[in-house]
PDB file of C-alpha atoms and ligand atoms in Angstrom:
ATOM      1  CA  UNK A   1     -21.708 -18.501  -5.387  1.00 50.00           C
ATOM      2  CA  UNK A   2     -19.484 -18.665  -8.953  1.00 50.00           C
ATOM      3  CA  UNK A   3     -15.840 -18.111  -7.636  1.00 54.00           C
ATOM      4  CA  UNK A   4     -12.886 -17.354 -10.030  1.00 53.00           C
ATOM      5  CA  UNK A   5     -12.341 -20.636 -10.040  1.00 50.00           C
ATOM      6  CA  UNK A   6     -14.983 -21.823 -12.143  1.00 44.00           C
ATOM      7  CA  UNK A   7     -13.841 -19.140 -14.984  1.00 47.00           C
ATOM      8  CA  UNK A   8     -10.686 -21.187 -15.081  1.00 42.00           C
ATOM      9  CA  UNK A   9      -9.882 -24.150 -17.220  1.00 37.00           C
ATOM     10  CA  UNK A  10      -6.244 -24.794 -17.726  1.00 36.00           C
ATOM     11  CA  UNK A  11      -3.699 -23.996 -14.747  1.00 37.00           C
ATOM     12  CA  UNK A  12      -5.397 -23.170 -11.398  1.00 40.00           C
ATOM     13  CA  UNK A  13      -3.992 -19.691 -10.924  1.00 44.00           C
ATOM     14  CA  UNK A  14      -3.785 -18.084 -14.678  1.00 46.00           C
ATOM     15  CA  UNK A  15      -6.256 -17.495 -17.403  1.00 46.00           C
ATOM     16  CA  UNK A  16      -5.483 -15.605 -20.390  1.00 48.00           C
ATOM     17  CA  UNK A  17      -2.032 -14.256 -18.062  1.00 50.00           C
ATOM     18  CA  UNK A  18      -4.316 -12.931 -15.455  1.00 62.00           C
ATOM     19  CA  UNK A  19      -3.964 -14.360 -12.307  1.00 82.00           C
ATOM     20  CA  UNK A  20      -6.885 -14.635  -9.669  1.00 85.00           C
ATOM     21  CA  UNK A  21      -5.793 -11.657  -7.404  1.00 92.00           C
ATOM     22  CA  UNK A  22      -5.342  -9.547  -9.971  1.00 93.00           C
ATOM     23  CA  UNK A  23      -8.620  -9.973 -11.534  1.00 95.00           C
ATOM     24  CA  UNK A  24     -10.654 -10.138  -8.151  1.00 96.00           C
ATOM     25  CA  UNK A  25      -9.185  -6.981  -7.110  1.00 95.00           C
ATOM     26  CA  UNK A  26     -10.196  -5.426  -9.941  1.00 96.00           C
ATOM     27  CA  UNK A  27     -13.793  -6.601  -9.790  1.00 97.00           C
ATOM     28  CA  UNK A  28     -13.689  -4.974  -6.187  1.00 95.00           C
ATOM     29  CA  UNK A  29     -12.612  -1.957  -6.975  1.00 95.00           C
ATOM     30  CA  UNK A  30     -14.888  -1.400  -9.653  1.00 97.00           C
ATOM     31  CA  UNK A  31     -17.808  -2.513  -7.522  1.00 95.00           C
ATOM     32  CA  UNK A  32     -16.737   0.060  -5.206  1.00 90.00           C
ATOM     33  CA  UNK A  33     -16.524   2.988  -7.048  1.00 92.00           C
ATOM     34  CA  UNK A  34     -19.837   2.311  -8.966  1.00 94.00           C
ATOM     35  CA  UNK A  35     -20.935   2.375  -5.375  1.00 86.00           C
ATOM     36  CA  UNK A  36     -20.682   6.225  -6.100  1.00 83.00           C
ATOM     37  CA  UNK A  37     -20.622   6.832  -9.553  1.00 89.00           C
ATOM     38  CA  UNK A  38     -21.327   4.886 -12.436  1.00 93.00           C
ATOM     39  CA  UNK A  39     -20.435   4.084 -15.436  1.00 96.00           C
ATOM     40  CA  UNK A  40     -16.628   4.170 -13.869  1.00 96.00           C
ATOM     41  CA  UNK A  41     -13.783   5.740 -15.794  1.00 93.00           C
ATOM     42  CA  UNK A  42     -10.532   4.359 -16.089  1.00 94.00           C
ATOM     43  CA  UNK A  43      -8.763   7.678 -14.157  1.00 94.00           C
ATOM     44  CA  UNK A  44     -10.497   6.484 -10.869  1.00 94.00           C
ATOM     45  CA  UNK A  45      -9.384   2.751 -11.340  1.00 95.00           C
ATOM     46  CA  UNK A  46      -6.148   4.055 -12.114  1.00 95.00           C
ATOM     47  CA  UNK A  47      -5.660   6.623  -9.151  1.00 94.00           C
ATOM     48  CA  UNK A  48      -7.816   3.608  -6.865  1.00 92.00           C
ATOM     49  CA  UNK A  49      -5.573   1.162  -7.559  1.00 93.00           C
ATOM     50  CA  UNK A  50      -2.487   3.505  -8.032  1.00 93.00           C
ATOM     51  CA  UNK A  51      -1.679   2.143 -11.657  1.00 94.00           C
ATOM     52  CA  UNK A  52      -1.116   3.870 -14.699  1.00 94.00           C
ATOM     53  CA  UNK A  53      -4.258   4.238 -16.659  1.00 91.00           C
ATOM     54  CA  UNK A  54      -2.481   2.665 -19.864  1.00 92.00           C
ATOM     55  CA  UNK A  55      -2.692  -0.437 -17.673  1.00 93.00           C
ATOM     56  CA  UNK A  56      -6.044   0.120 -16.183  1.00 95.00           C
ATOM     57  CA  UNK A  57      -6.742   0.129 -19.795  1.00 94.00           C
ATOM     58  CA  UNK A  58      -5.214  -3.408 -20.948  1.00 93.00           C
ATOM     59  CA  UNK A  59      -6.633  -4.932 -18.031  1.00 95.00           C
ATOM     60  CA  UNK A  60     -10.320  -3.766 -18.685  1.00 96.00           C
ATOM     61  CA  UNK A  61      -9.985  -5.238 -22.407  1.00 95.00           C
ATOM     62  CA  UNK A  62      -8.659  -8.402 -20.993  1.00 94.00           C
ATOM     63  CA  UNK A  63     -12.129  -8.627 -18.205  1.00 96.00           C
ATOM     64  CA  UNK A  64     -14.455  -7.874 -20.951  1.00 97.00           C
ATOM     65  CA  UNK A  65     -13.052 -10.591 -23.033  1.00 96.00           C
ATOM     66  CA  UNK A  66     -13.819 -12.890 -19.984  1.00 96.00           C
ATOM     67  CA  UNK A  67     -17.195 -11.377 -19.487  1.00 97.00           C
ATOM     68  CA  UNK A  68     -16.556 -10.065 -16.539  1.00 97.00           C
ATOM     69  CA  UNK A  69     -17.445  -6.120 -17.421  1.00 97.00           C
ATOM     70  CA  UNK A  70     -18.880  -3.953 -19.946  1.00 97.00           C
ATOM     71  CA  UNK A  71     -16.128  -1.423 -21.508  1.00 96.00           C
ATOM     72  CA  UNK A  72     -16.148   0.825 -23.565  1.00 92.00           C
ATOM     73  CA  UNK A  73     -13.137   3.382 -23.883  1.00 86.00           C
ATOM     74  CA  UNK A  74     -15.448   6.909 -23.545  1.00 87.00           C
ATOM     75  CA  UNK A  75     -18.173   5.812 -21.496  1.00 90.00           C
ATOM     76  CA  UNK A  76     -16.266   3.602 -18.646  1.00 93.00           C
ATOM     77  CA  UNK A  77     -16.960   0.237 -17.409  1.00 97.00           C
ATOM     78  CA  UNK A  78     -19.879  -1.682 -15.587  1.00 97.00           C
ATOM     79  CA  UNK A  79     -20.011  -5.143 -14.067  1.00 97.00           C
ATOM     80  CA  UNK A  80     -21.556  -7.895 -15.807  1.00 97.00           C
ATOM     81  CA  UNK A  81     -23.634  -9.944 -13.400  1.00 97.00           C
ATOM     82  CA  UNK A  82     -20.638 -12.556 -13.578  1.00 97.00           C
ATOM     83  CA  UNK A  83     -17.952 -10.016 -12.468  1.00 97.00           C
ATOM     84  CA  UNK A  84     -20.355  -8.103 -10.008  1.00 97.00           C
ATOM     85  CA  UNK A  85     -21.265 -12.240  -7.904  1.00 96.00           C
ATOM     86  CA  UNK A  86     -17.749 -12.227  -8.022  1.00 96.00           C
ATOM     87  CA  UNK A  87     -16.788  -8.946  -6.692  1.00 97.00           C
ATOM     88  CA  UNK A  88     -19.379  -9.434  -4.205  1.00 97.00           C
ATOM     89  CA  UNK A  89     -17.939 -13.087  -3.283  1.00 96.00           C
ATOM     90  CA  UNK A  90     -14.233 -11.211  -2.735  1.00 96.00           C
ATOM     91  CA  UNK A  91     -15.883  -8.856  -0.341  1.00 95.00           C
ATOM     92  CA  UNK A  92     -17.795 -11.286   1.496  1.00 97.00           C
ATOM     93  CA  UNK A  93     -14.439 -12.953   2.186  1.00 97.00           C
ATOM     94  CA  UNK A  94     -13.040  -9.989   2.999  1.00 96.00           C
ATOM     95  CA  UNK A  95     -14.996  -8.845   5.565  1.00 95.00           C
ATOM     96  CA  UNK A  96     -15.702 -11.889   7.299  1.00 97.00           C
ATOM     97  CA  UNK A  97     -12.390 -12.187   7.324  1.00 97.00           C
ATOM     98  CA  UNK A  98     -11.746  -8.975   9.242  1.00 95.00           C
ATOM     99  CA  UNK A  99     -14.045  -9.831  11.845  1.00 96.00           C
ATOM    100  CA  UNK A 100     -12.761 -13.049  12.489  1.00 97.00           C
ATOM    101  CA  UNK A 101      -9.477 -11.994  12.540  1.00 96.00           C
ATOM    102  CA  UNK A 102     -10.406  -9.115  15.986  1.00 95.00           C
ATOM    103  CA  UNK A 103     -13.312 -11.638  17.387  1.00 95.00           C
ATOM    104  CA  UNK A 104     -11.040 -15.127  16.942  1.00 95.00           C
ATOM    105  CA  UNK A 105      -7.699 -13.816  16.911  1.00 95.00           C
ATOM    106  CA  UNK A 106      -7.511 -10.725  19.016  1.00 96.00           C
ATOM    107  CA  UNK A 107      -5.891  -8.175  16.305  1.00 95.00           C
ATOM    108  CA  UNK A 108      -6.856  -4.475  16.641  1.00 93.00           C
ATOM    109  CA  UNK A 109      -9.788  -2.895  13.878  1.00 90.00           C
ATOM    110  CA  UNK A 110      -6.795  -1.014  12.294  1.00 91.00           C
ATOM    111  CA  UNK A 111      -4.745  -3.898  11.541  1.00 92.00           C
ATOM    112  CA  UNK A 112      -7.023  -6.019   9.844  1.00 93.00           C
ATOM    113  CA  UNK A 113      -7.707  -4.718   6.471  1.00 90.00           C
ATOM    114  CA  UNK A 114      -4.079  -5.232   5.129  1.00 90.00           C
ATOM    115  CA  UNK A 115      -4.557  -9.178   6.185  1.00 94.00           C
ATOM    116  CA  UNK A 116      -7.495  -9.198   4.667  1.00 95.00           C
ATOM    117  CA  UNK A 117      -6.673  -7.936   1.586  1.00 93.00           C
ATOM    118  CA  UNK A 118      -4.223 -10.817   1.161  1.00 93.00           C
ATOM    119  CA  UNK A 119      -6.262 -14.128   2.801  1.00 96.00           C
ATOM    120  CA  UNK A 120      -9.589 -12.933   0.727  1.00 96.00           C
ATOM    121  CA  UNK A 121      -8.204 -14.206  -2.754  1.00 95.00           C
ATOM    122  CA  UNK A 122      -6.959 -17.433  -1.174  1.00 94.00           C
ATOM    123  CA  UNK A 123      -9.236 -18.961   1.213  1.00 95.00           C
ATOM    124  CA  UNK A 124     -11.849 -21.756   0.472  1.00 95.00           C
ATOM    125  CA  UNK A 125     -15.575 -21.618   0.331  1.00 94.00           C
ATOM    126  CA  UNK A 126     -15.243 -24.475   2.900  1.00 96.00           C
ATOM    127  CA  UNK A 127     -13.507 -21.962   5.524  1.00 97.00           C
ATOM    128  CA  UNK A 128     -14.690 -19.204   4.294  1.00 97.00           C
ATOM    129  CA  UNK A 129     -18.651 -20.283   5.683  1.00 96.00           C
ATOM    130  CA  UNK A 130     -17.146 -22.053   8.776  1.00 97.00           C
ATOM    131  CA  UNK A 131     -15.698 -18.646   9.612  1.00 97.00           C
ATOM    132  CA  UNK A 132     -19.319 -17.200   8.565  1.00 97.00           C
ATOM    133  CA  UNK A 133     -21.072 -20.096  10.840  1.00 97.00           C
ATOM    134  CA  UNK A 134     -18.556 -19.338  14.326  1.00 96.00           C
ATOM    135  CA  UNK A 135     -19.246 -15.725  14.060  1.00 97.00           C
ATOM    136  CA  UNK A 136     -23.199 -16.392  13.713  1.00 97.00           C
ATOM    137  CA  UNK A 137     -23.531 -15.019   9.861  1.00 96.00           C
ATOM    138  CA  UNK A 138     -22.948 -11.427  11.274  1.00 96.00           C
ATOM    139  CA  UNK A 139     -24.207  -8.564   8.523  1.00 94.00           C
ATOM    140  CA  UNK A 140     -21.418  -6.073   9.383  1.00 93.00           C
ATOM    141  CA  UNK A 141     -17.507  -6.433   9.822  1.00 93.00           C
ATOM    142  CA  UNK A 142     -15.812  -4.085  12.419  1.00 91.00           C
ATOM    143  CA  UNK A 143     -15.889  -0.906   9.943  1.00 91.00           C
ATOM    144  CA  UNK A 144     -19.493  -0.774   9.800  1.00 92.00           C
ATOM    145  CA  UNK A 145     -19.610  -2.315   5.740  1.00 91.00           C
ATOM    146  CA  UNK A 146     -22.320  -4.830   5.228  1.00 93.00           C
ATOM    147  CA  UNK A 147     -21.503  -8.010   4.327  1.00 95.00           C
ATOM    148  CA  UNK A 148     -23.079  -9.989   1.708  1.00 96.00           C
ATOM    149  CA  UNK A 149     -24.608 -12.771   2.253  1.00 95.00           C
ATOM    150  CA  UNK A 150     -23.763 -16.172   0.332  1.00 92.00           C
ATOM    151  CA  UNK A 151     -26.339 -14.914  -2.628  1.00 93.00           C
ATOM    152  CA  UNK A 152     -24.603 -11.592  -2.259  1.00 92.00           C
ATOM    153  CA  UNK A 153     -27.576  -9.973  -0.852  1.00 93.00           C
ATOM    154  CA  UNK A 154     -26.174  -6.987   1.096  1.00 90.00           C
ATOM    155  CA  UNK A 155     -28.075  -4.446   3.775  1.00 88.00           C
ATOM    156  CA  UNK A 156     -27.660  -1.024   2.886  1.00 81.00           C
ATOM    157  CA  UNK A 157     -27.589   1.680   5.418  1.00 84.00           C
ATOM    158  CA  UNK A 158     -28.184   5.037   3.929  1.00 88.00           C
ATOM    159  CA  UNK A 159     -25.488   7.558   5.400  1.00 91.00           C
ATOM    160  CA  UNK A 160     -23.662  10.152   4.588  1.00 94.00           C
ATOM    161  CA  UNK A 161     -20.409  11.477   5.609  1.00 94.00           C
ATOM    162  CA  UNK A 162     -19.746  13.548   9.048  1.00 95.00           C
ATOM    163  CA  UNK A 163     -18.826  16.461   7.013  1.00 95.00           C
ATOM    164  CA  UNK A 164     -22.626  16.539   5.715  1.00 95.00           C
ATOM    165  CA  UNK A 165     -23.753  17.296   8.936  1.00 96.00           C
ATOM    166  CA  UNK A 166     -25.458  21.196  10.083  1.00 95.00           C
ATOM    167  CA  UNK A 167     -23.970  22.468  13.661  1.00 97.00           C
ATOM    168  CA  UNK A 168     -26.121  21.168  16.242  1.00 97.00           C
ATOM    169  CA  UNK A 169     -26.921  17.669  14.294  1.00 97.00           C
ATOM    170  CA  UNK A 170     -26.655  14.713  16.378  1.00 97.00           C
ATOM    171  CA  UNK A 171     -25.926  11.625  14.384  1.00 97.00           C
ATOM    172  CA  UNK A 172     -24.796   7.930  15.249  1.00 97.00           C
ATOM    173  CA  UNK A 173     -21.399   6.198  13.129  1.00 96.00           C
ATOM    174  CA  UNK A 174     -22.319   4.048  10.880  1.00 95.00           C
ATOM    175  CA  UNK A 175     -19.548   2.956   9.219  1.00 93.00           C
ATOM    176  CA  UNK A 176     -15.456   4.283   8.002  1.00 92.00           C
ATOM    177  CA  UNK A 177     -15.008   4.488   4.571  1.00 82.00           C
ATOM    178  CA  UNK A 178     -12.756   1.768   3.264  1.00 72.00           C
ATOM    179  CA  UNK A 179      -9.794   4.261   2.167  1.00 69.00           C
ATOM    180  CA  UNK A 180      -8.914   4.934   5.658  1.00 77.00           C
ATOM    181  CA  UNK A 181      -5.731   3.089   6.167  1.00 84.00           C
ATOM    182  CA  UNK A 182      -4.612   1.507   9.428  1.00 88.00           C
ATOM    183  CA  UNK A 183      -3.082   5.417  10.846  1.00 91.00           C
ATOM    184  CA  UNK A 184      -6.317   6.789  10.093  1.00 92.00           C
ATOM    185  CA  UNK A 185      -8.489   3.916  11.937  1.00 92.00           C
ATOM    186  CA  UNK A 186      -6.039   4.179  15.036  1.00 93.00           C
ATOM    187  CA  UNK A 187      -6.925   8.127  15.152  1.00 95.00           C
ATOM    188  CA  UNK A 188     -10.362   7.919  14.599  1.00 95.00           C
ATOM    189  CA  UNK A 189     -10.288   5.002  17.483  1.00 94.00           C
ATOM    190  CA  UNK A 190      -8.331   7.297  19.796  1.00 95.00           C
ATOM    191  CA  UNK A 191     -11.107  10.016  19.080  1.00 96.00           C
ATOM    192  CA  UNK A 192     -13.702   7.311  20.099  1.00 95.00           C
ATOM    193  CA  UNK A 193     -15.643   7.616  16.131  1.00 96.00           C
ATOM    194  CA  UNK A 194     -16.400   4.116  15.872  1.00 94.00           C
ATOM    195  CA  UNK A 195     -19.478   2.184  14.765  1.00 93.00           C
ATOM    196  CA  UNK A 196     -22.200   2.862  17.272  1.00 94.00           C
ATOM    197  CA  UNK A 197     -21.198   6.546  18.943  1.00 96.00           C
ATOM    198  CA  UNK A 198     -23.233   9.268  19.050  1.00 97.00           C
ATOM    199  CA  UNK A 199     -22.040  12.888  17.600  1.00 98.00           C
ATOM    200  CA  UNK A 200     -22.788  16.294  17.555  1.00 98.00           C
ATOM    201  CA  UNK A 201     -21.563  18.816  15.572  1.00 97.00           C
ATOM    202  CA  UNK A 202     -20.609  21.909  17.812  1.00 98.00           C
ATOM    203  CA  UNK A 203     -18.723  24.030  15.180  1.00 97.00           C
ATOM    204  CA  UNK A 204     -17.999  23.784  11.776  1.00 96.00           C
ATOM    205  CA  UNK A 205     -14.696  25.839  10.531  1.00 96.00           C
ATOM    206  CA  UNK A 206     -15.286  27.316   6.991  1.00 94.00           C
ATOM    207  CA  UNK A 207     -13.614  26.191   3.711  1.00 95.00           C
ATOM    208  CA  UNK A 208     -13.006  22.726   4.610  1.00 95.00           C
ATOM    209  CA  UNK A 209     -11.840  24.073   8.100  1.00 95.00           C
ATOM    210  CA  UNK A 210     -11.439  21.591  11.384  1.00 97.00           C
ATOM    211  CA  UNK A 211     -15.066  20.459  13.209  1.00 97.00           C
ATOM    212  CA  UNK A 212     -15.415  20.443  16.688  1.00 98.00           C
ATOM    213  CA  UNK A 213     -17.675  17.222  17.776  1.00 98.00           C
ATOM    214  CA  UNK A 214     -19.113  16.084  20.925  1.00 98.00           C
ATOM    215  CA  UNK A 215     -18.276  12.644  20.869  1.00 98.00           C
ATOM    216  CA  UNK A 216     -19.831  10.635  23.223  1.00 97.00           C
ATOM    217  CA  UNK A 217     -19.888  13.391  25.528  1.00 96.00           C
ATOM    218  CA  UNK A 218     -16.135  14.140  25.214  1.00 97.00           C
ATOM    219  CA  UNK A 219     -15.528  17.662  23.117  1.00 97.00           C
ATOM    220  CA  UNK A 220     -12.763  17.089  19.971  1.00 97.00           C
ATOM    221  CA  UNK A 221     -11.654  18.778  17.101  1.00 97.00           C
ATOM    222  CA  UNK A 222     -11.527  16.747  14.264  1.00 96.00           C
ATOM    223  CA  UNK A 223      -9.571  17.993  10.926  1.00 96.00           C
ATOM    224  CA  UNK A 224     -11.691  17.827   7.703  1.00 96.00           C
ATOM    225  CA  UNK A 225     -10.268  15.125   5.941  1.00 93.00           C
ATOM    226  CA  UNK A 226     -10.600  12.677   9.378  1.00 94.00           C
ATOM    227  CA  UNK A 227     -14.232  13.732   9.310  1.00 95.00           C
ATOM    228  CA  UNK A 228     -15.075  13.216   5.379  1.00 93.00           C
ATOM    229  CA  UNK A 229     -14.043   9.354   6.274  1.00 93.00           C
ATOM    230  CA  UNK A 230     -16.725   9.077   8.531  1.00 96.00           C
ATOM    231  CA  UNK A 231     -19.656   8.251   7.633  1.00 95.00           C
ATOM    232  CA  UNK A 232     -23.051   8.705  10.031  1.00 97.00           C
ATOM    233  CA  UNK A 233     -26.830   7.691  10.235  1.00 95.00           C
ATOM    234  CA  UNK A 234     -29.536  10.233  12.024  1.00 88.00           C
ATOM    235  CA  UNK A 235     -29.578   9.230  15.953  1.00 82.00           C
TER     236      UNK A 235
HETATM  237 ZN1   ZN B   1     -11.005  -3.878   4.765  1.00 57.21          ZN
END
């Protein structure tokens, strides 16, 4: 697959005063919002990546001029096919790399995503498919995301979120959403909603109101918010 790399002639870490991180990020975050909605506009970029959106706005001038997106200042942005294999690439890495870091190294599924963040912009293709080859080319990381493949093929799962769900629905996890930071993943661990259990909504409180889930056979209230992050299968 194309990595960053290739886009860059002179110095190995700047192009046009972007450096590698900066762009990659980028190409993820668009790639994930579009996930959603798309064309994406430079407020959710801006409030995703907690920048101002006079920035947001620079930056997606600077990616089109390397290709890398469509843009156009009242309809939003897109992802060439360039900046979408490499977006893809960066996530690969990413969540290989959170898998290898609980199955190899022992750290805990809330941990892992910081790390990751940091180790996917910098690691080689060489390590990055020895780490795909010890952990048998899995197709999900320890979140539930799929993880493309080294064409950046990618299984989707349809879901939606726990919050979707009518009282007396039974549903299995199928993934957290990747905004749930490490607190969040330690709660939802402690309430056993992890890839793979089985709920049932008992009660739904109105207007956004707490949910009260058998999970797993264990009765828990879960606050609105926790629940929205989850996101289920049918059983
Ligand atoms: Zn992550």
């Amino acid at each position: 697959m194309p990595r960053i790399d290739a886009l860059e002639t002179g110095s190995s870490t700047q192009r046009n005063g972007l450096n590698h991180q900066a762009i990659e990020d980028y190409l993820k975050t668009i790639y994930s919002l579009a996930e959603t909605e798309t064309p994406v506009n430079t407020s959710r970029i801006a409030e995703a990546r907690q920048v101002k959106p006079g920035s947001v706005t620079s930056m997606l001038q600077r990616l089109a001029k390397l290709n890398l997106v469509h843009y156009e200042k009242h309809y939003g942005v897109t992802l060439t096919d360039a900046g979408e294999k490499i977006a893809l690439e960066v996530i690969r890495r990413h969540r290989l790399l959170e898998l290898f870091l609980i199955e190899a190294l022992g750290f805990s599924w809330d941990e892992v995503h910081e790390q990751a963040d940091v180790l996917e912009h910098v690691i080689s293709e060489k390590l990055e498919e020895r780490i795909a080859d010890v952990l048998g080319h899995p197709a999900f990381d320890p979140h539930g995301d799929p993880i493309p493949d080294k064409d950046g093929a990618m299984l989707t799962i349809p879901s939606q979120s726990l919050t979707a769900l009518a009282v007396g629905e039974t549903a299995q996890v199928a993934r957290i959403t990747d905004d749930a930071n490490s607190e969040m993943l330690r709660y939802l661990g402690s309430l056993g909603l992890i890839p793979g259990s089985t709920v049932t909504i008992l009660t739904v409180a109105p207007f956004e109101g707490p949910l009260t889930i058998n999970i797993e056979g264990q009765e828990k209230i879960v606050g609105y918010a926790v629940a929205k992050a989850v996101l289920v299968t049918p059983a």
